[in-house]
Amino acid sequence: MPESLPLIYLARHGETVWSVSGQHTGRTDLPLTAQGERHARRLGERLAGVRPACVLTSPLERARRTCELAAFSPVASIDPDLVEWDDGAYEGKTPAEIRRERPGWEIFRDGCPGGESLAQVAARADRVVAHLRAIGANVLVFSSGHLLRVLAARWLGLDGALGRYFFLETAALSILGYQRDLTEPVI
């Protein structure tokens, strides 16, 4: 990626007890585990040379704490559109538990009863993408896995459902950018 074009650094929050157990964690505001805090500090070490023009974070504690431990909270702004997918009735359940009730269920296709649809999450992701492009400089974003996966798909101009093909481990760092110019978004 050419150095003159902006980069968007996507940082997923560190580990929580529910990310370890595989439970869907939408709006439940869980703290990081001790391991999650260590990983967040290591993420900060990986980002030590990055000087973003802007730092944005989800309002949820797990993202804000990851941002803080990575040493970016003094310059961070909360963006409510970066909050994780609202899992509604599936909050706290594992995919296996959900599929016992609803065989073949897939969040990126089916959404969550009482929570958000893919279209609603994609609309938020589109607002974030528009904001990031308007900044026109390097930006660091702290959020959660499902939202970041939809955001990556929408960055590329793809249907948000294709976010299912992007995987982000806790405390993962991904970079969105451009290949040759602003008309060629890439991961």
PDB file of N, CA, C and O in Angstrom, residues 53-125:
ATOM      1  N   ALA A  53      -4.145   9.998  13.124  1.00  0.00           N
ATOM      2  CA  ALA A  53      -4.725  11.344  13.222  1.00  0.00           C
ATOM      3  C   ALA A  53      -5.938  11.324  14.143  1.00  0.00           C
ATOM      4  O   ALA A  53      -6.313  12.347  14.713  1.00  0.00           O
ATOM      5  N   CYS A  54      -6.536  10.133  14.274  1.00  0.00           N
ATOM      6  CA  CYS A  54      -7.764   9.991  15.046  1.00  0.00           C
ATOM      7  C   CYS A  54      -7.820   8.581  15.623  1.00  0.00           C
ATOM      8  O   CYS A  54      -7.391   7.633  14.964  1.00  0.00           O
ATOM      9  N   VAL A  55      -8.336   8.462  16.846  1.00  0.00           N
ATOM     10  CA  VAL A  55      -8.569   7.160  17.478  1.00  0.00           C
ATOM     11  C   VAL A  55     -10.034   7.118  17.873  1.00  0.00           C
ATOM     12  O   VAL A  55     -10.542   8.016  18.543  1.00  0.00           O
ATOM     13  N   LEU A  56     -10.719   6.061  17.433  1.00  0.00           N
ATOM     14  CA  LEU A  56     -12.136   5.871  17.728  1.00  0.00           C
ATOM     15  C   LEU A  56     -12.319   4.565  18.475  1.00  0.00           C
ATOM     16  O   LEU A  56     -11.640   3.582  18.184  1.00  0.00           O
ATOM     17  N   THR A  57     -13.248   4.550  19.414  1.00  0.00           N
ATOM     18  CA  THR A  57     -13.516   3.328  20.160  1.00  0.00           C
ATOM     19  C   THR A  57     -15.010   3.137  20.376  1.00  0.00           C
ATOM     20  O   THR A  57     -15.772   4.105  20.450  1.00  0.00           O
ATOM     21  N   SER A  58     -15.393   1.885  20.460  1.00  0.00           N
ATOM     22  CA  SER A  58     -16.741   1.511  20.862  1.00  0.00           C
ATOM     23  C   SER A  58     -16.971   2.015  22.283  1.00  0.00           C
ATOM     24  O   SER A  58     -16.024   2.126  23.071  1.00  0.00           O
ATOM     25  N   PRO A  59     -18.209   2.281  22.649  1.00  0.00           N
ATOM     26  CA  PRO A  59     -18.478   2.692  24.028  1.00  0.00           C
ATOM     27  C   PRO A  59     -18.391   1.545  25.038  1.00  0.00           C
ATOM     28  O   PRO A  59     -18.368   1.801  26.252  1.00  0.00           O
ATOM     29  N   LEU A  60     -18.312   0.299  24.575  1.00  0.00           N
ATOM     30  CA  LEU A  60     -18.285  -0.832  25.504  1.00  0.00           C
ATOM     31  C   LEU A  60     -16.945  -0.929  26.230  1.00  0.00           C
ATOM     32  O   LEU A  60     -15.887  -0.679  25.645  1.00  0.00           O
ATOM     33  N   GLU A  61     -17.008  -1.337  27.503  1.00  0.00           N
ATOM     34  CA  GLU A  61     -15.824  -1.396  28.356  1.00  0.00           C
ATOM     35  C   GLU A  61     -14.691  -2.217  27.745  1.00  0.00           C
ATOM     36  O   GLU A  61     -13.524  -1.831  27.833  1.00  0.00           O
ATOM     37  N   ARG A  62     -15.001  -3.358  27.139  1.00  0.00           N
ATOM     38  CA  ARG A  62     -13.936  -4.218  26.628  1.00  0.00           C
ATOM     39  C   ARG A  62     -13.109  -3.523  25.546  1.00  0.00           C
ATOM     40  O   ARG A  62     -11.904  -3.711  25.480  1.00  0.00           O
ATOM     41  N   ALA A  63     -13.744  -2.711  24.718  1.00  0.00           N
ATOM     42  CA  ALA A  63     -13.013  -1.962  23.689  1.00  0.00           C
ATOM     43  C   ALA A  63     -12.294  -0.760  24.303  1.00  0.00           C
ATOM     44  O   ALA A  63     -11.126  -0.505  23.986  1.00  0.00           O
ATOM     45  N   ARG A  64     -12.979  -0.041  25.176  1.00  0.00           N
ATOM     46  CA  ARG A  64     -12.356   1.139  25.807  1.00  0.00           C
ATOM     47  C   ARG A  64     -11.142   0.738  26.644  1.00  0.00           C
ATOM     48  O   ARG A  64     -10.118   1.412  26.631  1.00  0.00           O
ATOM     49  N   ARG A  65     -11.243  -0.383  27.365  1.00  0.00           N
ATOM     50  CA  ARG A  65     -10.122  -0.850  28.198  1.00  0.00           C
ATOM     51  C   ARG A  65      -8.961  -1.315  27.326  1.00  0.00           C
ATOM     52  O   ARG A  65      -7.799  -1.062  27.637  1.00  0.00           O
ATOM     53  N   THR A  66      -9.263  -1.974  26.216  1.00  0.00           N
ATOM     54  CA  THR A  66      -8.204  -2.372  25.285  1.00  0.00           C
ATOM     55  C   THR A  66      -7.500  -1.127  24.757  1.00  0.00           C
ATOM     56  O   THR A  66      -6.265  -1.075  24.707  1.00  0.00           O
ATOM     57  N   CYS A  67      -8.264  -0.122  24.392  1.00  0.00           N
ATOM     58  CA  CYS A  67      -7.709   1.151  23.928  1.00  0.00           C
ATOM     59  C   CYS A  67      -6.817   1.774  25.002  1.00  0.00           C
ATOM     60  O   CYS A  67      -5.711   2.247  24.719  1.00  0.00           O
ATOM     61  N   GLU A  68      -7.298   1.756  26.243  1.00  0.00           N
ATOM     62  CA  GLU A  68      -6.539   2.326  27.361  1.00  0.00           C
ATOM     63  C   GLU A  68      -5.225   1.574  27.571  1.00  0.00           C
ATOM     64  O   GLU A  68      -4.155   2.188  27.694  1.00  0.00           O
ATOM     65  N   LEU A  69      -5.275   0.245  27.616  1.00  0.00           N
ATOM     66  CA  LEU A  69      -4.068  -0.548  27.861  1.00  0.00           C
ATOM     67  C   LEU A  69      -3.089  -0.485  26.691  1.00  0.00           C
ATOM     68  O   LEU A  69      -1.889  -0.672  26.877  1.00  0.00           O
ATOM     69  N   ALA A  70      -3.593  -0.191  25.497  1.00  0.00           N
ATOM     70  CA  ALA A  70      -2.733  -0.017  24.325  1.00  0.00           C
ATOM     71  C   ALA A  70      -2.163   1.402  24.286  1.00  0.00           C
ATOM     72  O   ALA A  70      -1.407   1.739  23.375  1.00  0.00           O
ATOM     73  N   ALA A  71      -2.524   2.221  25.276  1.00  0.00           N
ATOM     74  CA  ALA A  71      -1.997   3.581  25.470  1.00  0.00           C
ATOM     75  C   ALA A  71      -2.538   4.597  24.467  1.00  0.00           C
ATOM     76  O   ALA A  71      -1.854   5.551  24.118  1.00  0.00           O
ATOM     77  N   PHE A  72      -3.790   4.423  24.037  1.00  0.00           N
ATOM     78  CA  PHE A  72      -4.382   5.380  23.109  1.00  0.00           C
ATOM     79  C   PHE A  72      -5.612   6.092  23.678  1.00  0.00           C
ATOM     80  O   PHE A  72      -6.184   6.949  23.008  1.00  0.00           O
ATOM     81  N   SER A  73      -6.022   5.781  24.903  1.00  0.00           N
ATOM     82  CA  SER A  73      -7.253   6.385  25.426  1.00  0.00           C
ATOM     83  C   SER A  73      -7.172   7.904  25.610  1.00  0.00           C
ATOM     84  O   SER A  73      -8.202   8.564  25.463  1.00  0.00           O
ATOM     85  N   PRO A  74      -5.997   8.490  25.887  1.00  0.00           N
ATOM     86  CA  PRO A  74      -5.995   9.952  26.044  1.00  0.00           C
ATOM     87  C   PRO A  74      -6.439  10.715  24.793  1.00  0.00           C
ATOM     88  O   PRO A  74      -6.909  11.843  24.889  1.00  0.00           O
ATOM     89  N   VAL A  75      -6.320  10.092  23.626  1.00  0.00           N
ATOM     90  CA  VAL A  75      -6.693  10.784  22.385  1.00  0.00           C
ATOM     91  C   VAL A  75      -7.909  10.144  21.711  1.00  0.00           C
ATOM     92  O   VAL A  75      -8.277  10.522  20.603  1.00  0.00           O
ATOM     93  N   ALA A  76      -8.544   9.186  22.374  1.00  0.00           N
ATOM     94  CA  ALA A  76      -9.649   8.442  21.769  1.00  0.00           C
ATOM     95  C   ALA A  76     -10.983   9.155  21.947  1.00  0.00           C
ATOM     96  O   ALA A  76     -11.229   9.816  22.958  1.00  0.00           O
ATOM     97  N   SER A  77     -11.838   8.978  20.951  1.00  0.00           N
ATOM     98  CA  SER A  77     -13.221   9.450  20.997  1.00  0.00           C
ATOM     99  C   SER A  77     -14.136   8.241  20.888  1.00  0.00           C
ATOM    100  O   SER A  77     -13.853   7.307  20.131  1.00  0.00           O
ATOM    101  N   ILE A  78     -15.232   8.280  21.615  1.00  0.00           N
ATOM    102  CA  ILE A  78     -16.207   7.192  21.544  1.00  0.00           C
ATOM    103  C   ILE A  78     -17.117   7.423  20.344  1.00  0.00           C
ATOM    104  O   ILE A  78     -17.623   8.527  20.133  1.00  0.00           O
ATOM    105  N   ASP A  79     -17.290   6.369  19.553  1.00  0.00           N
ATOM    106  CA  ASP A  79     -18.209   6.402  18.412  1.00  0.00           C
ATOM    107  C   ASP A  79     -19.279   5.348  18.669  1.00  0.00           C
ATOM    108  O   ASP A  79     -18.999   4.151  18.628  1.00  0.00           O
ATOM    109  N   PRO A  80     -20.517   5.750  18.947  1.00  0.00           N
ATOM    110  CA  PRO A  80     -21.567   4.781  19.253  1.00  0.00           C
ATOM    111  C   PRO A  80     -21.839   3.797  18.112  1.00  0.00           C
ATOM    112  O   PRO A  80     -22.345   2.699  18.355  1.00  0.00           O
ATOM    113  N   ASP A  81     -21.502   4.156  16.880  1.00  0.00           N
ATOM    114  CA  ASP A  81     -21.705   3.231  15.760  1.00  0.00           C
ATOM    115  C   ASP A  81     -20.742   2.047  15.813  1.00  0.00           C
ATOM    116  O   ASP A  81     -20.931   1.069  15.096  1.00  0.00           O
ATOM    117  N   LEU A  82     -19.718   2.119  16.651  1.00  0.00           N
ATOM    118  CA  LEU A  82     -18.747   1.026  16.769  1.00  0.00           C
ATOM    119  C   LEU A  82     -19.157  -0.027  17.800  1.00  0.00           C
ATOM    120  O   LEU A  82     -18.439  -0.994  18.022  1.00  0.00           O
ATOM    121  N   VAL A  83     -20.313   0.135  18.428  1.00  0.00           N
ATOM    122  CA  VAL A  83     -20.780  -0.852  19.400  1.00  0.00           C
ATOM    123  C   VAL A  83     -21.018  -2.184  18.686  1.00  0.00           C
ATOM    124  O   VAL A  83     -21.336  -2.215  17.496  1.00  0.00           O
ATOM    125  N   GLU A  84     -20.850  -3.263  19.409  1.00  0.00           N
ATOM    126  CA  GLU A  84     -21.000  -4.599  18.824  1.00  0.00           C
ATOM    127  C   GLU A  84     -22.446  -4.873  18.416  1.00  0.00           C
ATOM    128  O   GLU A  84     -23.384  -4.236  18.893  1.00  0.00           O
ATOM    129  N   TRP A  85     -22.612  -5.846  17.531  1.00  0.00           N
ATOM    130  CA  TRP A  85     -23.913  -6.324  17.042  1.00  0.00           C
ATOM    131  C   TRP A  85     -24.786  -6.658  18.247  1.00  0.00           C
ATOM    132  O   TRP A  85     -24.356  -7.391  19.149  1.00  0.00           O
ATOM    133  N   ASP A  86     -26.000  -6.168  18.259  1.00  0.00           N
ATOM    134  CA  ASP A  86     -26.948  -6.474  19.343  1.00  0.00           C
ATOM    135  C   ASP A  86     -27.485  -7.885  19.115  1.00  0.00           C
ATOM    136  O   ASP A  86     -28.226  -8.137  18.167  1.00  0.00           O
ATOM    137  N   ASP A  87     -27.101  -8.813  19.988  1.00  0.00           N
ATOM    138  CA  ASP A  87     -27.469 -10.224  19.847  1.00  0.00           C
ATOM    139  C   ASP A  87     -28.860 -10.551  20.372  1.00  0.00           C
ATOM    140  O   ASP A  87     -29.293 -11.708  20.303  1.00  0.00           O
ATOM    141  N   GLY A  88     -29.563  -9.579  20.923  1.00  0.00           N
ATOM    142  CA  GLY A  88     -30.941  -9.787  21.367  1.00  0.00           C
ATOM    143  C   GLY A  88     -31.112 -11.038  22.201  1.00  0.00           C
ATOM    144  O   GLY A  88     -30.407 -11.251  23.190  1.00  0.00           O
ATOM    145  N   ALA A  89     -32.031 -11.910  21.787  1.00  0.00           N
ATOM    146  CA  ALA A  89     -32.346 -13.140  22.523  1.00  0.00           C
ATOM    147  C   ALA A  89     -31.185 -14.121  22.555  1.00  0.00           C
ATOM    148  O   ALA A  89     -31.190 -15.058  23.366  1.00  0.00           O
ATOM    149  N   TYR A  90     -30.197 -13.935  21.683  1.00  0.00           N
ATOM    150  CA  TYR A  90     -29.058 -14.855  21.630  1.00  0.00           C
ATOM    151  C   TYR A  90     -27.866 -14.386  22.479  1.00  0.00           C
ATOM    152  O   TYR A  90     -26.835 -15.045  22.521  1.00  0.00           O
ATOM    153  N   GLU A  91     -28.036 -13.265  23.160  1.00  0.00           N
ATOM    154  CA  GLU A  91     -26.966 -12.749  24.020  1.00  0.00           C
ATOM    155  C   GLU A  91     -26.610 -13.784  25.083  1.00  0.00           C
ATOM    156  O   GLU A  91     -27.490 -14.328  25.767  1.00  0.00           O
ATOM    157  N   GLY A  92     -25.324 -14.072  25.196  1.00  0.00           N
ATOM    158  CA  GLY A  92     -24.841 -15.015  26.200  1.00  0.00           C
ATOM    159  C   GLY A  92     -24.925 -16.475  25.806  1.00  0.00           C
ATOM    160  O   GLY A  92     -24.489 -17.344  26.546  1.00  0.00           O
ATOM    161  N   LYS A  93     -25.494 -16.760  24.649  1.00  0.00           N
ATOM    162  CA  LYS A  93     -25.606 -18.149  24.196  1.00  0.00           C
ATOM    163  C   LYS A  93     -24.462 -18.486  23.250  1.00  0.00           C
ATOM    164  O   LYS A  93     -23.947 -17.629  22.541  1.00  0.00           O
ATOM    165  N   THR A  94     -24.097 -19.758  23.224  1.00  0.00           N
ATOM    166  CA  THR A  94     -23.085 -20.216  22.272  1.00  0.00           C
ATOM    167  C   THR A  94     -23.774 -20.542  20.946  1.00  0.00           C
ATOM    168  O   THR A  94     -24.981 -20.816  20.926  1.00  0.00           O
ATOM    169  N   PRO A  95     -23.019 -20.545  19.843  1.00  0.00           N
ATOM    170  CA  PRO A  95     -23.622 -20.945  18.567  1.00  0.00           C
ATOM    171  C   PRO A  95     -24.266 -22.338  18.638  1.00  0.00           C
ATOM    172  O   PRO A  95     -25.331 -22.550  18.062  1.00  0.00           O
ATOM    173  N   ALA A  96     -23.657 -23.272  19.365  1.00  0.00           N
ATOM    174  CA  ALA A  96     -24.232 -24.622  19.486  1.00  0.00           C
ATOM    175  C   ALA A  96     -25.592 -24.574  20.172  1.00  0.00           C
ATOM    176  O   ALA A  96     -26.537 -25.265  19.750  1.00  0.00           O
ATOM    177  N   GLU A  97     -25.730 -23.779  21.215  1.00  0.00           N
ATOM    178  CA  GLU A  97     -27.021 -23.646  21.906  1.00  0.00           C
ATOM    179  C   GLU A  97     -28.069 -23.045  20.971  1.00  0.00           C
ATOM    180  O   GLU A  97     -29.218 -23.506  20.935  1.00  0.00           O
ATOM    181  N   ILE A  98     -27.670 -22.038  20.220  1.00  0.00           N
ATOM    182  CA  ILE A  98     -28.608 -21.386  19.297  1.00  0.00           C
ATOM    183  C   ILE A  98     -29.050 -22.363  18.212  1.00  0.00           C
ATOM    184  O   ILE A  98     -30.234 -22.456  17.890  1.00  0.00           O
ATOM    185  N   ARG A  99     -28.127 -23.135  17.674  1.00  0.00           N
ATOM    186  CA  ARG A  99     -28.452 -24.054  16.587  1.00  0.00           C
ATOM    187  C   ARG A  99     -29.298 -25.240  17.050  1.00  0.00           C
ATOM    188  O   ARG A  99     -29.973 -25.865  16.247  1.00  0.00           O
ATOM    189  N   ARG A 100     -29.282 -25.546  18.346  1.00  0.00           N
ATOM    190  CA  ARG A 100     -30.194 -26.569  18.862  1.00  0.00           C
ATOM    191  C   ARG A 100     -31.641 -26.081  18.745  1.00  0.00           C
ATOM    192  O   ARG A 100     -32.547 -26.841  18.456  1.00  0.00           O
ATOM    193  N   GLU A 101     -31.838 -24.784  18.971  1.00  0.00           N
ATOM    194  CA  GLU A 101     -33.171 -24.180  18.858  1.00  0.00           C
ATOM    195  C   GLU A 101     -33.511 -23.850  17.401  1.00  0.00           C
ATOM    196  O   GLU A 101     -34.675 -23.900  17.007  1.00  0.00           O
ATOM    197  N   ARG A 102     -32.486 -23.469  16.653  1.00  0.00           N
ATOM    198  CA  ARG A 102     -32.688 -22.988  15.280  1.00  0.00           C
ATOM    199  C   ARG A 102     -31.599 -23.569  14.375  1.00  0.00           C
ATOM    200  O   ARG A 102     -30.597 -22.911  14.087  1.00  0.00           O
ATOM    201  N   PRO A 103     -31.767 -24.804  13.923  1.00  0.00           N
ATOM    202  CA  PRO A 103     -30.753 -25.465  13.090  1.00  0.00           C
ATOM    203  C   PRO A 103     -30.364 -24.615  11.872  1.00  0.00           C
ATOM    204  O   PRO A 103     -31.220 -24.011  11.232  1.00  0.00           O
ATOM    205  N   GLY A 104     -29.080 -24.596  11.599  1.00  0.00           N
ATOM    206  CA  GLY A 104     -28.575 -23.875  10.439  1.00  0.00           C
ATOM    207  C   GLY A 104     -28.429 -22.379  10.632  1.00  0.00           C
ATOM    208  O   GLY A 104     -28.035 -21.665   9.707  1.00  0.00           O
ATOM    209  N   TRP A 105     -28.714 -21.865  11.832  1.00  0.00           N
ATOM    210  CA  TRP A 105     -28.638 -20.431  12.088  1.00  0.00           C
ATOM    211  C   TRP A 105     -27.231 -19.895  11.802  1.00  0.00           C
ATOM    212  O   TRP A 105     -26.232 -20.531  12.121  1.00  0.00           O
ATOM    213  N   GLU A 106     -27.171 -18.732  11.203  1.00  0.00           N
ATOM    214  CA  GLU A 106     -25.921 -18.019  10.911  1.00  0.00           C
ATOM    215  C   GLU A 106     -26.171 -16.532  11.141  1.00  0.00           C
ATOM    216  O   GLU A 106     -27.045 -15.941  10.493  1.00  0.00           O
ATOM    217  N   ILE A 107     -25.419 -15.920  12.052  1.00  0.00           N
ATOM    218  CA  ILE A 107     -25.662 -14.521  12.409  1.00  0.00           C
ATOM    219  C   ILE A 107     -25.582 -13.590  11.210  1.00  0.00           C
ATOM    220  O   ILE A 107     -26.374 -12.669  11.080  1.00  0.00           O
ATOM    221  N   PHE A 108     -24.635 -13.841  10.299  1.00  0.00           N
ATOM    222  CA  PHE A 108     -24.456 -12.943   9.162  1.00  0.00           C
ATOM    223  C   PHE A 108     -25.577 -13.069   8.129  1.00  0.00           C
ATOM    224  O   PHE A 108     -25.716 -12.220   7.259  1.00  0.00           O
ATOM    225  N   ARG A 109     -26.383 -14.086   8.245  1.00  0.00           N
ATOM    226  CA  ARG A 109     -27.531 -14.249   7.348  1.00  0.00           C
ATOM    227  C   ARG A 109     -28.831 -13.962   8.088  1.00  0.00           C
ATOM    228  O   ARG A 109     -29.733 -13.312   7.566  1.00  0.00           O
ATOM    229  N   ASP A 110     -28.926 -14.457   9.326  1.00  0.00           N
ATOM    230  CA  ASP A 110     -30.201 -14.483  10.029  1.00  0.00           C
ATOM    231  C   ASP A 110     -30.381 -13.411  11.092  1.00  0.00           C
ATOM    232  O   ASP A 110     -31.495 -13.207  11.563  1.00  0.00           O
ATOM    233  N   GLY A 111     -29.295 -12.743  11.498  1.00  0.00           N
ATOM    234  CA  GLY A 111     -29.428 -11.763  12.567  1.00  0.00           C
ATOM    235  C   GLY A 111     -29.842 -12.419  13.868  1.00  0.00           C
ATOM    236  O   GLY A 111     -29.651 -13.616  14.063  1.00  0.00           O
ATOM    237  N   CYS A 112     -30.425 -11.614  14.746  1.00  0.00           N
ATOM    238  CA  CYS A 112     -30.783 -12.103  16.076  1.00  0.00           C
ATOM    239  C   CYS A 112     -32.176 -11.612  16.463  1.00  0.00           C
ATOM    240  O   CYS A 112     -32.438 -10.411  16.407  1.00  0.00           O
ATOM    241  N   PRO A 113     -33.065 -12.524  16.890  1.00  0.00           N
ATOM    242  CA  PRO A 113     -34.403 -12.082  17.302  1.00  0.00           C
ATOM    243  C   PRO A 113     -34.302 -11.145  18.502  1.00  0.00           C
ATOM    244  O   PRO A 113     -33.568 -11.415  19.456  1.00  0.00           O
ATOM    245  N   GLY A 114     -35.003 -10.043  18.408  1.00  0.00           N
ATOM    246  CA  GLY A 114     -34.953  -9.057  19.491  1.00  0.00           C
ATOM    247  C   GLY A 114     -33.690  -8.232  19.476  1.00  0.00           C
ATOM    248  O   GLY A 114     -33.504  -7.363  20.324  1.00  0.00           O
ATOM    249  N   GLY A 115     -32.812  -8.487  18.516  1.00  0.00           N
ATOM    250  CA  GLY A 115     -31.562  -7.734  18.390  1.00  0.00           C
ATOM    251  C   GLY A 115     -31.515  -7.057  17.034  1.00  0.00           C
ATOM    252  O   GLY A 115     -32.546  -6.653  16.497  1.00  0.00           O
ATOM    253  N   GLU A 116     -30.323  -6.980  16.470  1.00  0.00           N
ATOM    254  CA  GLU A 116     -30.148  -6.297  15.194  1.00  0.00           C
ATOM    255  C   GLU A 116     -30.133  -7.260  14.017  1.00  0.00           C
ATOM    256  O   GLU A 116     -29.649  -8.381  14.127  1.00  0.00           O
ATOM    257  N   SER A 117     -30.597  -6.760  12.904  1.00  0.00           N
ATOM    258  CA  SER A 117     -30.479  -7.477  11.633  1.00  0.00           C
ATOM    259  C   SER A 117     -29.128  -7.119  11.015  1.00  0.00           C
ATOM    260  O   SER A 117     -28.490  -6.126  11.407  1.00  0.00           O
ATOM    261  N   LEU A 118     -28.713  -7.890  10.049  1.00  0.00           N
ATOM    262  CA  LEU A 118     -27.497  -7.564   9.313  1.00  0.00           C
ATOM    263  C   LEU A 118     -27.617  -6.184   8.688  1.00  0.00           C
ATOM    264  O   LEU A 118     -26.659  -5.400   8.702  1.00  0.00           O
ATOM    265  N   ALA A 119     -28.784  -5.846   8.134  1.00  0.00           N
ATOM    266  CA  ALA A 119     -28.970  -4.538   7.488  1.00  0.00           C
ATOM    267  C   ALA A 119     -28.727  -3.402   8.475  1.00  0.00           C
ATOM    268  O   ALA A 119     -28.124  -2.383   8.113  1.00  0.00           O
ATOM    269  N   GLN A 120     -29.156  -3.563   9.720  1.00  0.00           N
ATOM    270  CA  GLN A 120     -28.940  -2.522  10.728  1.00  0.00           C
ATOM    271  C   GLN A 120     -27.459  -2.385  11.073  1.00  0.00           C
ATOM    272  O   GLN A 120     -26.941  -1.274  11.199  1.00  0.00           O
ATOM    273  N   VAL A 121     -26.767  -3.502  11.223  1.00  0.00           N
ATOM    274  CA  VAL A 121     -25.334  -3.467  11.527  1.00  0.00           C
ATOM    275  C   VAL A 121     -24.569  -2.886  10.341  1.00  0.00           C
ATOM    276  O   VAL A 121     -23.671  -2.048  10.513  1.00  0.00           O
ATOM    277  N   ALA A 122     -24.931  -3.289   9.126  1.00  0.00           N
ATOM    278  CA  ALA A 122     -24.269  -2.777   7.928  1.00  0.00           C
ATOM    279  C   ALA A 122     -24.478  -1.269   7.781  1.00  0.00           C
ATOM    280  O   ALA A 122     -23.566  -0.552   7.348  1.00  0.00           O
ATOM    281  N   ALA A 123     -25.649  -0.774   8.158  1.00  0.00           N
ATOM    282  CA  ALA A 123     -25.908   0.667   8.092  1.00  0.00           C
ATOM    283  C   ALA A 123     -24.977   1.419   9.041  1.00  0.00           C
ATOM    284  O   ALA A 123     -24.428   2.476   8.689  1.00  0.00           O
ATOM    285  N   ARG A 124     -24.778   0.873  10.239  1.00  0.00           N
ATOM    286  CA  ARG A 124     -23.826   1.501  11.168  1.00  0.00           C
ATOM    287  C   ARG A 124     -22.416   1.441  10.602  1.00  0.00           C
ATOM    288  O   ARG A 124     -21.656   2.409  10.668  1.00  0.00           O
ATOM    289  N   ALA A 125     -22.044   0.283  10.046  1.00  0.00           N
ATOM    290  CA  ALA A 125     -20.711   0.130   9.458  1.00  0.00           C
ATOM    291  C   ALA A 125     -20.511   1.125   8.314  1.00  0.00           C
ATOM    292  O   ALA A 125     -19.429   1.709   8.179  1.00  0.00           O
TER     293      ALA A 125
END
